[in-house]
CSV table of C-alpha atoms and ligand atoms in Angstrom, one decimal:
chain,number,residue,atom,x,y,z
A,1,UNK,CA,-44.1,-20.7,59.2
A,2,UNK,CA,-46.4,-17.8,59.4
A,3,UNK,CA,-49.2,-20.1,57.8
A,4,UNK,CA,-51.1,-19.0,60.4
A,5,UNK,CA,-50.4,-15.4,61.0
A,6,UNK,CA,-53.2,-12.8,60.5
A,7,UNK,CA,-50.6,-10.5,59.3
A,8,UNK,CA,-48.7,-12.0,57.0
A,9,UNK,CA,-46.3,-8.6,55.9
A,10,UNK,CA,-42.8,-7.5,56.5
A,11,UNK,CA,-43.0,-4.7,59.3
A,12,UNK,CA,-41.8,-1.8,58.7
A,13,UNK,CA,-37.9,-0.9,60.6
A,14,UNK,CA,-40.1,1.6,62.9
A,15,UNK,CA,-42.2,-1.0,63.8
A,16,UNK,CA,-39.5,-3.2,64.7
A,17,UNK,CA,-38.0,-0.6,66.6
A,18,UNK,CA,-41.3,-0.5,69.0
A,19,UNK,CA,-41.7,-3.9,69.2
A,20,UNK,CA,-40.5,-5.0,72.6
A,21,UNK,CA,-37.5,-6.5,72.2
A,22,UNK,CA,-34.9,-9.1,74.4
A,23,UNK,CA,-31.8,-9.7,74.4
A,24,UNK,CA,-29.2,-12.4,75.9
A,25,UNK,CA,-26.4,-11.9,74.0
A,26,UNK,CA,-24.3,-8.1,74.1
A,27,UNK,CA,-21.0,-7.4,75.1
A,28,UNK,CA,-20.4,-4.2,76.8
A,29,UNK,CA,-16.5,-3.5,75.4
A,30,UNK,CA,-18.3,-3.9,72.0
A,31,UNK,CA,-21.3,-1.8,72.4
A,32,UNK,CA,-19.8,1.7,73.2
A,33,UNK,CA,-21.1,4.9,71.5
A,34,UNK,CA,-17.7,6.0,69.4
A,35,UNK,CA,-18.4,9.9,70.8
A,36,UNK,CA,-18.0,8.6,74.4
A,37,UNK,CA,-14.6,6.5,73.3
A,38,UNK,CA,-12.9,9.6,72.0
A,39,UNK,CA,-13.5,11.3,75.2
A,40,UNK,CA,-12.3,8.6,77.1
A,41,UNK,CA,-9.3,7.9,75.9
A,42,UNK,CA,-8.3,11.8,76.1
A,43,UNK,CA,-8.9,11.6,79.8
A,44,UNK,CA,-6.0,8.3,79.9
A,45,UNK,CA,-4.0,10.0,76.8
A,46,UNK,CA,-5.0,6.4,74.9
A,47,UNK,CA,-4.4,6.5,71.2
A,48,UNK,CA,-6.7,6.1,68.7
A,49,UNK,CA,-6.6,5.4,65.1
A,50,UNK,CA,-8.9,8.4,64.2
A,51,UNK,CA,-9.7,11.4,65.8
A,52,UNK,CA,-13.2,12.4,65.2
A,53,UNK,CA,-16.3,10.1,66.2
A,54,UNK,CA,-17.9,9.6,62.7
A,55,UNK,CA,-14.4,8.2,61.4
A,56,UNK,CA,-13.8,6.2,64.7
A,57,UNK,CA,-17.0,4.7,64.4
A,58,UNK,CA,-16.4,3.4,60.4
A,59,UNK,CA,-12.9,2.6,61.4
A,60,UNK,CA,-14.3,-0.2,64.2
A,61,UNK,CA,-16.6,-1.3,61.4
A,62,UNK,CA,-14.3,-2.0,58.5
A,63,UNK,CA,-11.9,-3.7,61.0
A,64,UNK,CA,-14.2,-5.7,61.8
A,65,UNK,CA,-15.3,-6.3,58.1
A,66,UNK,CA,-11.7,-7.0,57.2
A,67,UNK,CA,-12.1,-10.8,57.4
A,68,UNK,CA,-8.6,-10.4,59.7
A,69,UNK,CA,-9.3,-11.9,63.1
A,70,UNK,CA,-6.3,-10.0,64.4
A,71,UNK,CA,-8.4,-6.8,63.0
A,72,UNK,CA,-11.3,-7.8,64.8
A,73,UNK,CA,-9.8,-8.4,68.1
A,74,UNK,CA,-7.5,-5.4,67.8
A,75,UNK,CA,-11.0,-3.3,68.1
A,76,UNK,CA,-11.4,-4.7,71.6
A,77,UNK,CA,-8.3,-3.3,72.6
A,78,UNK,CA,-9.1,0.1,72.2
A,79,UNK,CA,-12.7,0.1,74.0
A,80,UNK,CA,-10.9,-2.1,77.0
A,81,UNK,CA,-8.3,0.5,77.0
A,82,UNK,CA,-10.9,3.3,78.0
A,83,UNK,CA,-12.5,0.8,80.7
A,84,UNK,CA,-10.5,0.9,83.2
A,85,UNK,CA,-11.7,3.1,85.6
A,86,UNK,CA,-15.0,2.9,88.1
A,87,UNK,CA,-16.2,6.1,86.5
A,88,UNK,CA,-15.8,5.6,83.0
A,89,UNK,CA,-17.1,1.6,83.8
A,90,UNK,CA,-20.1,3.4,85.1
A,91,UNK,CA,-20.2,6.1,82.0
A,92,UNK,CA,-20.1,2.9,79.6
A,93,UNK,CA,-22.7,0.9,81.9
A,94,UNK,CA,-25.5,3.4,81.9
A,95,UNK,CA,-24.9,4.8,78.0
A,96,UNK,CA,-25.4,1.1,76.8
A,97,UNK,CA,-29.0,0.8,79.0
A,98,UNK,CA,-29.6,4.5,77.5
A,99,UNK,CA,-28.6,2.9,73.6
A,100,UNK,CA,-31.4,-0.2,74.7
A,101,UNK,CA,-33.9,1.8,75.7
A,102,UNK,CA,-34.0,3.8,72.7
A,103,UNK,CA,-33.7,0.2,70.3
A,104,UNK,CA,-36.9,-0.9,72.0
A,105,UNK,CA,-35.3,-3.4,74.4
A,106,UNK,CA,-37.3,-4.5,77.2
A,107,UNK,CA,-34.6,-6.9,78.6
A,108,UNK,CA,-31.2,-8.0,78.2
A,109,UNK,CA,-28.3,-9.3,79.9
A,110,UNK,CA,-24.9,-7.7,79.1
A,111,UNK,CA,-21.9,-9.4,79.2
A,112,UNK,CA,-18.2,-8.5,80.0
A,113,UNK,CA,-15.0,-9.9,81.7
A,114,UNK,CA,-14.0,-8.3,84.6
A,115,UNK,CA,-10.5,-9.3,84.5
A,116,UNK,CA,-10.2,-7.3,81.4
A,117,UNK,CA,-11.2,-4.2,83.1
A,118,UNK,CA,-7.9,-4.5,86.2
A,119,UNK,CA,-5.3,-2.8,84.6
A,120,UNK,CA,-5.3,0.7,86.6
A,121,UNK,CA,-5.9,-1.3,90.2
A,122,UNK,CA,-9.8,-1.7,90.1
A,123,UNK,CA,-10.6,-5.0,92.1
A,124,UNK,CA,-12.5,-7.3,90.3
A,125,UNK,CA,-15.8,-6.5,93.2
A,126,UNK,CA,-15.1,-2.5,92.3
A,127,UNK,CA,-15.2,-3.6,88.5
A,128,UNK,CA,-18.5,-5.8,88.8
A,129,UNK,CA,-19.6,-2.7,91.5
A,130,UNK,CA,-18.9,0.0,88.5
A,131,UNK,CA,-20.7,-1.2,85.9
A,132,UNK,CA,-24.0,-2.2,87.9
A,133,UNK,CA,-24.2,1.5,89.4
A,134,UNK,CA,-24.3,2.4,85.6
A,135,UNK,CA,-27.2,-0.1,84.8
A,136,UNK,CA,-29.0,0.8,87.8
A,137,UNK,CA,-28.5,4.9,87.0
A,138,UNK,CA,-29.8,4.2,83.1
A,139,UNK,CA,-32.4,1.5,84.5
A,140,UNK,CA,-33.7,4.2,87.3
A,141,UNK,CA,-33.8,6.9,84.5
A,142,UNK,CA,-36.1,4.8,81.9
A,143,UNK,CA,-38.7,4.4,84.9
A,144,UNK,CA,-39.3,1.0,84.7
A,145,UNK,CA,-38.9,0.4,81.2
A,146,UNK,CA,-35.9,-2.2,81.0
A,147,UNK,CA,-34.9,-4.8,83.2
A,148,UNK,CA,-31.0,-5.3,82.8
A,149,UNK,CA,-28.8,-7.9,84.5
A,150,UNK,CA,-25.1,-8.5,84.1
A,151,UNK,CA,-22.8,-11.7,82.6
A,152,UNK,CA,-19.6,-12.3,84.1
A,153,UNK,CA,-17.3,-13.7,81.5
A,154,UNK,CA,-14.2,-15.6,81.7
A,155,UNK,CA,-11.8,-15.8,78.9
A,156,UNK,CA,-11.4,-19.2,77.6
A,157,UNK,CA,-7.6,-19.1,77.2
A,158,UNK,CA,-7.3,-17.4,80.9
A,159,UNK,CA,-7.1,-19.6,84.1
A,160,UNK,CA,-9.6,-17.4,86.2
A,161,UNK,CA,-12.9,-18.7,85.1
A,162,UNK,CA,-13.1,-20.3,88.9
A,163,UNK,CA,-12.3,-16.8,90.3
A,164,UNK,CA,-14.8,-15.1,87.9
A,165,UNK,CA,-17.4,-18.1,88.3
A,166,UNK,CA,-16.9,-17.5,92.2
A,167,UNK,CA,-17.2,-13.6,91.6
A,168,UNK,CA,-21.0,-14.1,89.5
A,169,UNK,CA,-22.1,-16.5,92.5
A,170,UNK,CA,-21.4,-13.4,94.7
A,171,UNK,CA,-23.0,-11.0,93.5
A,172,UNK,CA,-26.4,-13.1,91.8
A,173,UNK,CA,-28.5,-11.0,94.5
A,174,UNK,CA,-27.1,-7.7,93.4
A,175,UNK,CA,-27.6,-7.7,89.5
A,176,UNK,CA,-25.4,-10.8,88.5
A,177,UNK,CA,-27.3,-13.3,86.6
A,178,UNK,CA,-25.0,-15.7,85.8
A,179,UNK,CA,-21.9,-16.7,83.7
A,180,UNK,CA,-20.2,-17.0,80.5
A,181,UNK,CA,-16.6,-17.8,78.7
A,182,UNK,CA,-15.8,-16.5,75.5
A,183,UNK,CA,-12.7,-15.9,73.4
A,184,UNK,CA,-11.3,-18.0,70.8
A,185,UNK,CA,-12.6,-21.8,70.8
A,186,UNK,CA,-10.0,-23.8,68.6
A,187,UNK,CA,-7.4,-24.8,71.3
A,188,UNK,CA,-9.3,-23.9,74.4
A,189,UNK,CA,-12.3,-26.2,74.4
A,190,UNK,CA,-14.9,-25.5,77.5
A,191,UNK,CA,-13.5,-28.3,79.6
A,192,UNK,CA,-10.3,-26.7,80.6
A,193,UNK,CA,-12.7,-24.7,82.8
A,194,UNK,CA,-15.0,-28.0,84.5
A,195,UNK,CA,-14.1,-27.2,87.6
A,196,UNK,CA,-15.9,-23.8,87.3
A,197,UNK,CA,-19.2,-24.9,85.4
A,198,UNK,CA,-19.4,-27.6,87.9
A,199,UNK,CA,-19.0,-25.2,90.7
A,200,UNK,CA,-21.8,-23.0,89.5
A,201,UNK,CA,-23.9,-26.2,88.9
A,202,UNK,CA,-23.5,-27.2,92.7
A,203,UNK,CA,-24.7,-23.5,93.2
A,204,UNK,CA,-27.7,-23.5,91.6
A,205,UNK,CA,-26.5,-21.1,89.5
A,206,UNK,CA,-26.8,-20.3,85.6
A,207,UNK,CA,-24.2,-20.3,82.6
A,208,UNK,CA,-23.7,-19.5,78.7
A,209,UNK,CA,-21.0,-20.4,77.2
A,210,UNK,CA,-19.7,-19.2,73.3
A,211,UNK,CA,-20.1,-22.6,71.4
A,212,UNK,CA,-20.5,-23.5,67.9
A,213,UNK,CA,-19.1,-19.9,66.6
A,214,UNK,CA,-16.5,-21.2,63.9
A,215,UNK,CA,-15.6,-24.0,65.5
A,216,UNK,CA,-18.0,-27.2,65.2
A,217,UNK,CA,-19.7,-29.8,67.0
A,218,UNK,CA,-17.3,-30.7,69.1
A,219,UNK,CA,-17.4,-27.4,71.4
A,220,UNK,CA,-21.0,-27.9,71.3
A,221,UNK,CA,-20.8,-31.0,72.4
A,222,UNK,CA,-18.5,-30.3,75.0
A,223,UNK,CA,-20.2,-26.6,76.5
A,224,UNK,CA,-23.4,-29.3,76.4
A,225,UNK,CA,-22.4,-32.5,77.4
A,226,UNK,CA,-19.3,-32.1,79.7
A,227,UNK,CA,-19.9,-28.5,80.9
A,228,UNK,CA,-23.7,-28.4,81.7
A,229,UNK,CA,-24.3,-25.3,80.1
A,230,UNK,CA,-28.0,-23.5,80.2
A,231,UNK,CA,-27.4,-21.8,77.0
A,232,UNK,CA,-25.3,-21.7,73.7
A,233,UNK,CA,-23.8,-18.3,72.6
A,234,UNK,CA,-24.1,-18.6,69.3
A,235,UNK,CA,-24.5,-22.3,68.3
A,236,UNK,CA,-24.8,-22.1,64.7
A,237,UNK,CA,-22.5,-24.8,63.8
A,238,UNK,CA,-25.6,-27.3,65.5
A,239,UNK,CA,-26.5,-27.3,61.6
A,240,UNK,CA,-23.5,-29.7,60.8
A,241,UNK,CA,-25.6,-31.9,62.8
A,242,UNK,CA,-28.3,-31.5,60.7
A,243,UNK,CA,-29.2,-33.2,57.1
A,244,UNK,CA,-31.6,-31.7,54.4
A,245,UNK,CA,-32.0,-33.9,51.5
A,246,UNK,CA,-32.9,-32.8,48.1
A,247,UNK,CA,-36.4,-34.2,48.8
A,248,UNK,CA,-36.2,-31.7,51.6
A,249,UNK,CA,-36.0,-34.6,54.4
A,250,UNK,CA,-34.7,-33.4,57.2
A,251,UNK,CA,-32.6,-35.6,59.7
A,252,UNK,CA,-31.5,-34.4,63.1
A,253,UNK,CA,-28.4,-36.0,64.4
A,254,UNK,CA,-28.1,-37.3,68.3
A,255,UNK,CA,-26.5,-33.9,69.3
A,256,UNK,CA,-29.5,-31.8,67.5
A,257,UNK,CA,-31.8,-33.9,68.6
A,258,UNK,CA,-30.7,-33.5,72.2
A,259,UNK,CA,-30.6,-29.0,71.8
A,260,UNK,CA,-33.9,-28.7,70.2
A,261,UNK,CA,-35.4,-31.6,72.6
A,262,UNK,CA,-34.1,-30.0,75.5
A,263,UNK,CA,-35.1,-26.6,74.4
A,264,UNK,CA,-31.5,-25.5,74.9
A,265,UNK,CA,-31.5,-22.1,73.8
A,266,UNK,CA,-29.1,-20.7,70.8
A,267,UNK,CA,-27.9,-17.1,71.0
A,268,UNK,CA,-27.7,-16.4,67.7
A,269,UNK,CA,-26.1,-13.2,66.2
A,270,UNK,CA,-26.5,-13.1,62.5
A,271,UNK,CA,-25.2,-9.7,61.8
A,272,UNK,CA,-21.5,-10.6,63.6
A,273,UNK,CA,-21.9,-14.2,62.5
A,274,UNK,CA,-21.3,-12.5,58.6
A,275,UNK,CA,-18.3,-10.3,60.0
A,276,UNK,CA,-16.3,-13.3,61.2
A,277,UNK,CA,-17.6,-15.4,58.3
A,278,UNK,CA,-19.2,-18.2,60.4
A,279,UNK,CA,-22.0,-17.1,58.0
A,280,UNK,CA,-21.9,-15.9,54.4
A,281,UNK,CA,-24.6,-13.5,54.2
A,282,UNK,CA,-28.0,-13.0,56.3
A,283,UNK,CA,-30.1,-14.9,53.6
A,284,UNK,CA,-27.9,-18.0,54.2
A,285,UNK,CA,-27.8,-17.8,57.6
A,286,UNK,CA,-28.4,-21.0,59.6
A,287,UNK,CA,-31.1,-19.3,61.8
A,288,UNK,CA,-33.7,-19.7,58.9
A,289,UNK,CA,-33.2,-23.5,58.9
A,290,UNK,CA,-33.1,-23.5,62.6
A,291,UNK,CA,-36.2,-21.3,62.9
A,292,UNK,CA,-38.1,-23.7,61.2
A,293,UNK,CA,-37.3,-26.6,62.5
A,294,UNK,CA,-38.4,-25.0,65.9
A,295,UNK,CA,-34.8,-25.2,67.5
A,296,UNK,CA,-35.2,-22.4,70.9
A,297,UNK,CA,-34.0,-19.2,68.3
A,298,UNK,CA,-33.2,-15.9,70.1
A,299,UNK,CA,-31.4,-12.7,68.1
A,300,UNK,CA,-28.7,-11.3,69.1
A,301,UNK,CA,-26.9,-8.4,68.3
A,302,UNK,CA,-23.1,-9.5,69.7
A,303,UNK,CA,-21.2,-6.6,69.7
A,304,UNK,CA,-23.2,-3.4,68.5
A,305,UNK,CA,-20.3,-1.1,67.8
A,306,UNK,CA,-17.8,-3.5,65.5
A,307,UNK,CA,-21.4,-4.4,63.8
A,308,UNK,CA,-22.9,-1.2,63.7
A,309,UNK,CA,-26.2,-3.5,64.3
A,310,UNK,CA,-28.9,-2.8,67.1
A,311,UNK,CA,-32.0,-5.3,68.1
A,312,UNK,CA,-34.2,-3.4,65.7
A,313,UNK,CA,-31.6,-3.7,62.8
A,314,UNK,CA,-30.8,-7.3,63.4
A,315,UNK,CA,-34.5,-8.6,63.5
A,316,UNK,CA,-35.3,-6.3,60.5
A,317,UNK,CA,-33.2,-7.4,58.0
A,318,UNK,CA,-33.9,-11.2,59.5
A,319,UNK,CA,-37.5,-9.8,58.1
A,320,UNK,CA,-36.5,-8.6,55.4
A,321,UNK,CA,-34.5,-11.8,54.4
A,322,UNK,CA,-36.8,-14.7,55.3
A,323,UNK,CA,-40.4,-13.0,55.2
A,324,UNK,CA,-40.7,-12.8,58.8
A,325,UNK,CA,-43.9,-11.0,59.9
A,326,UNK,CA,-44.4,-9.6,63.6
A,327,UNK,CA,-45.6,-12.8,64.9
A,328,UNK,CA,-42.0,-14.5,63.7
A,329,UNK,CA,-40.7,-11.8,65.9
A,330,UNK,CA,-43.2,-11.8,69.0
A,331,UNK,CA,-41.9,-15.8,68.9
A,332,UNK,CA,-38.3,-15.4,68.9
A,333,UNK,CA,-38.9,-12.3,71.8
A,334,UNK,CA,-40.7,-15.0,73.7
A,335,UNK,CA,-38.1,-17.6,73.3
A,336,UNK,CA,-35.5,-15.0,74.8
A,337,UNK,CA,-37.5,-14.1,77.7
A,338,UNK,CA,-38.0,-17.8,78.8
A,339,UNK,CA,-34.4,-18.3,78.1
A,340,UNK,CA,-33.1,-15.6,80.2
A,341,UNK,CA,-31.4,-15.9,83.7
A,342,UNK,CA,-34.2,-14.2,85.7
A,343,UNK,CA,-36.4,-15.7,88.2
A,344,UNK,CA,-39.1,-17.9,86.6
A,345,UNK,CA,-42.2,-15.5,88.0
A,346,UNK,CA,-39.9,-12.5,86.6
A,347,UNK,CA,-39.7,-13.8,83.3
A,348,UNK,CA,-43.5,-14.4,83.1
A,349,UNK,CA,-44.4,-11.1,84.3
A,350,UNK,CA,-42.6,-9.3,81.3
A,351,UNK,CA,-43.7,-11.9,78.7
A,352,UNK,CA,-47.6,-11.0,80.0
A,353,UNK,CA,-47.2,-7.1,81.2
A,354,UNK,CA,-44.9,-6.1,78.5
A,355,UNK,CA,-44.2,-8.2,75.4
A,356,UNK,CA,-47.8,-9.8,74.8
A,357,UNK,CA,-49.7,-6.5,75.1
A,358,UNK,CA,-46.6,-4.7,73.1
A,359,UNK,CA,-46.7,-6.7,69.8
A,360,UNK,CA,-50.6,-7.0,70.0
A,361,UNK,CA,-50.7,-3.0,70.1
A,362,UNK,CA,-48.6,-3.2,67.0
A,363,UNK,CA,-50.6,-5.8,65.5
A,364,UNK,CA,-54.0,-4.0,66.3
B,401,ZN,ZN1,-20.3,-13.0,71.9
């Protein structure tokens, strides 16, 4: 694929770090620095399993790593535990902007479900309220150098999507840009929540929803063909629909067919995807197949604490793995800008004011 590239080398992690960078796909419970957790959960007496932020921050890791899905989610309970107040939303809000900034992020939508976050009395307006008065502190303080919008997620095996779907319609003028569900897919497939999706498709308005993690076609299928979604998070399982013979023939089933044809972009998070096994290892990842055969790729980074990943390490080790040069990068940084929830005119003013002339100042 880079046939055609006039520089056809492996940049360097620095360079990847300046490379303007976009991304569609970050949770904010799973992103927080491990410093600010410790001192959060000594303002609401919350118990951690280790005391001391270098050994809190390998302790999120290896639960993570542990192959244990209860291990993985049990990480979630401690940053939720932390976010329950407007000022430590806030705190959490403007120190993830501050971490994206600092990766070389240029734009990204950050996710999160509000009902998560209403356990001390917060509505779910002063929750939504909290965390954009972070973003907008952070984006204030980086004079013009991100653009950050939020994701209102429901969870899948809740019954408030229409509530939280209703809550992103609200507030898409204020730093909403649309919505998401996520949570375990086997036993709650997308279409418990139709009536949501098809209330934000009445609205105008635009949805993600987790697909195609570790569970297979069918949730694609369904997030696609029943729910209307604008995006997949995730999506790697779209390869099951997909045969390489030994020849190297490639077939594209009716579903495949229909997400590369459409352009229907896949949010895909290699680094995580290798935690929860829906990948074994980077190398194998499905993205390489998928990034050739053109499929709308963006990179993701998930959940940057559990992963310990950032933009700049998950599209350098996608480098370092397939032989992807600057231009490989520039083209999946495109693909996430015209992918993302922001006003058409928006989107084209960063992809010519900011990524364009940022990867050819790299390149030159
Ligand atoms: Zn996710």
């Amino acid at each position: 694929m880079s046939v055609t590239d006039p520089e056809p080398t492996v940049p360097t992690r620095d360079q990847v770090r300046q490379a303007p960078k976009v991304l569609l796909h970050d949770h904010l419970d799973g992103g927080l620095r491990p410093a600010t957790i410790i001192e959060l959960a000594d303002e609401v007496h919350h118990e951690l399993p280790a005391g001391d932020a270098e050994s809190l921050g390998r302790w999120f890791a290896e639960a993570a790593d542990s192959g244990s899905l209860v291990r993985y989610l049990e990480t979630f309970d401690h940053t939720v535990a932390v976010m329950q107040t407007g000022p430590a939303l806030t705190r959490v809000a403007r120190e993830c902007v501050e971490d994206l900034v600092a990766d070389g992020v240029v734009y990204a939508e950050v996710r999160y479900a509000p009902e998560q976050h209403v356990t001390q009395g917060l509505t779910l307006d002063e929750v939504v309220a909290a965390v954009q008065e972070g973003f907008e502190q952070a984006t204030e303080a980086a004079g013009g150098r991100i653009v950050v919008r939020q994701l209102l997620t429901a969870m899948r095996h809740q019954a408030r999507s229409m509530e939280i779907a209703e809550l992103s319609v609200a507030w898409r003028d204020r730093g909403v840009a649309g919505f998401d569900i996520a949570g375990a897919e086997a036993g709650y497939p997308p279409t418990r929540h139709l009536d949501a999706f098809e209330y934000l498709q009445r609205e105008s308005s635009h949805f993600t929803i987790h697909a195609g993690e570790a569970f297979g076609l069918p949730s694609i299928w369904q997030a696609i063909q029943w729910c209307g979604a604008d995006r997949l998070g995730h999506g790697v399982r779209i390869v099951d629909d997909i045969t390489v013979a030994d020849d190297g023939t490639v077939t594209l089933g009716r579903l495949a067919a229909y997400v590369r044809d459409m352009r229907i972009p896949l949010e895909m998070c290699p680094a995580s995807n290798v935690q929860t096994g829906a990948a074994t290892s980077i190398a194998e990842h499905p993205i390489g197949l998928l990034t050739d055969l053109r499929f709308r790729v963006t990179v993701n980074t998930d959940n940057r604490l559990m992963s310990q990943t950032s933009m700049t390490a998950e599209m350098h080790s996608l480098a370092e793995a397939f032989g992807y040069t600057l231009t490989d990068l520039r083209w999946f940084t495109i693909n996430a800008m015209k992918s993302a929830f922001l006003p058409f005119d928006e989107r084209l003013a960063i992809i010519d004011e900011v990524i364009k002339p940022g990867y050819a100042a790299l390149a030159g």
